[in-house]
Amino acid sequence: MLPARIAEEILEESNKEKNNINDIIHTITITEYSNSKVEHISNTLQIETHLLVHSDIVIIQNKTAKEMADLIIIKVEDKDDYSWK
């Protein structure tokens, strides 16, 4: 083989290696970005779920308190409230 042809082949191999390395770097970058996005979405969902559960608890407690207050008012109006005795 001629030295020029050998140099061309070496250059081609070198370019292939560079492309492979660039592809690997690109893949790693995308993976890291995707993982951070997934983690962010996961954290956001956990926070939203936490808030939703606690807001449901507050609504239930508020409803229960109103129902208890209504029962107390009914008992007081009927003069059938044992706490007054």
Tab-separated table of C-alpha atoms in Angstrom:
chain	number	residue	atom	x	y	z
A	1	MET	CA	0.000	0.000	0.000
A	2	LEU	CA	1.077	3.496	-0.695
A	3	PRO	CA	1.828	5.736	2.257
A	4	ALA	CA	-0.906	8.157	1.167
A	5	ARG	CA	-3.492	5.353	1.196
A	6	ILE	CA	-2.329	4.196	4.645
A	7	ALA	CA	-2.632	7.765	5.907
A	8	GLU	CA	-6.174	7.982	4.454
A	9	GLU	CA	-7.224	4.754	6.166
A	10	ILE	CA	-5.784	5.922	9.478
A	11	LEU	CA	-7.635	9.221	9.086
A	12	GLU	CA	-10.888	7.392	8.250
A	13	GLU	CA	-10.493	5.146	11.304
A	14	SER	CA	-9.740	8.185	13.423
A	15	ASN	CA	-12.870	9.941	12.149
A	16	LYS	CA	-14.952	6.823	12.842
A	17	GLU	CA	-13.578	6.726	16.397
A	18	LYS	CA	-14.375	10.424	16.860
A	19	ASN	CA	-17.902	9.869	15.564
A	20	ASN	CA	-18.352	6.903	17.896
A	21	ILE	CA	-17.103	8.955	20.832
A	22	ASN	CA	-19.400	11.837	19.879
A	23	ASP	CA	-22.335	9.416	19.621
A	24	ILE	CA	-21.517	8.010	23.054
A	25	ILE	CA	-21.244	11.507	24.560
A	26	HIS	CA	-24.547	12.461	22.924
A	27	THR	CA	-26.222	9.316	24.270
A	28	ILE	CA	-24.884	9.950	27.779
A	29	THR	CA	-26.055	13.566	27.641
A	30	ILE	CA	-29.539	12.532	26.527
A	31	THR	CA	-29.666	9.826	29.198
A	32	GLU	CA	-28.611	12.231	31.942
A	33	TYR	CA	-31.130	14.817	30.729
A	34	SER	CA	-33.861	12.176	30.540
A	35	ASN	CA	-33.018	10.833	34.001
A	36	SER	CA	-33.084	14.313	35.520
A	37	LYS	CA	-36.414	15.016	33.803
A	38	VAL	CA	-37.853	11.721	35.063
A	39	GLU	CA	-36.599	12.492	38.566
A	40	HIS	CA	-38.092	15.997	38.388
A	41	ILE	CA	-41.431	14.629	37.181
A	42	SER	CA	-41.353	11.963	39.889
A	43	ASN	CA	-40.671	14.555	42.591
A	44	THR	CA	-43.401	16.805	41.217
A	45	LEU	CA	-45.902	13.937	41.202
A	46	GLN	CA	-44.973	13.024	44.777
A	47	ILE	CA	-45.520	16.616	45.895
A	48	GLU	CA	-48.816	16.889	43.994
A	49	THR	CA	-50.003	13.569	45.434
A	50	HIS	CA	-49.013	14.686	48.934
A	51	LEU	CA	-50.905	17.965	48.523
A	52	LEU	CA	-53.920	16.215	47.029
A	53	VAL	CA	-54.104	13.688	49.862
A	54	HIS	CA	-53.763	16.397	52.490
A	55	SER	CA	-56.348	18.619	50.806
A	56	ASP	CA	-58.741	15.641	50.773
A	57	ILE	CA	-58.092	15.125	54.483
A	58	VAL	CA	-58.788	18.801	55.181
A	59	ILE	CA	-62.011	18.657	53.143
A	60	ILE	CA	-63.140	15.532	55.011
A	61	GLN	CA	-62.268	17.080	58.379
A	62	ASN	CA	-64.087	20.273	57.428
A	63	LYS	CA	-67.143	18.280	56.313
A	64	THR	CA	-67.037	16.215	59.505
A	65	ALA	CA	-66.772	19.371	61.628
A	66	LYS	CA	-69.761	20.912	59.816
A	67	GLU	CA	-71.797	17.724	60.252
A	68	MET	CA	-70.934	17.639	63.953
A	69	ALA	CA	-71.864	21.314	64.302
A	70	ASP	CA	-75.183	20.649	62.546
A	71	LEU	CA	-75.885	17.737	64.915
A	72	ILE	CA	-75.104	19.924	67.917
A	73	ILE	CA	-77.407	22.680	66.620
A	74	ILE	CA	-80.189	20.139	66.051
A	75	LYS	CA	-79.744	18.772	69.558
A	76	VAL	CA	-79.706	22.254	71.114
A	77	GLU	CA	-82.781	23.381	69.183
A	78	ASP	CA	-84.638	20.207	70.160
A	79	LYS	CA	-83.587	20.793	73.756
A	80	ASP	CA	-82.257	17.266	73.656
A	81	ASP	CA	-78.619	18.096	74.184
A	82	TYR	CA	-77.176	16.112	77.079
A	83	SER	CA	-74.200	18.410	77.458
A	84	TRP	CA	-76.460	21.106	78.923
A	85	LYS	CA	-77.472	18.947	81.892
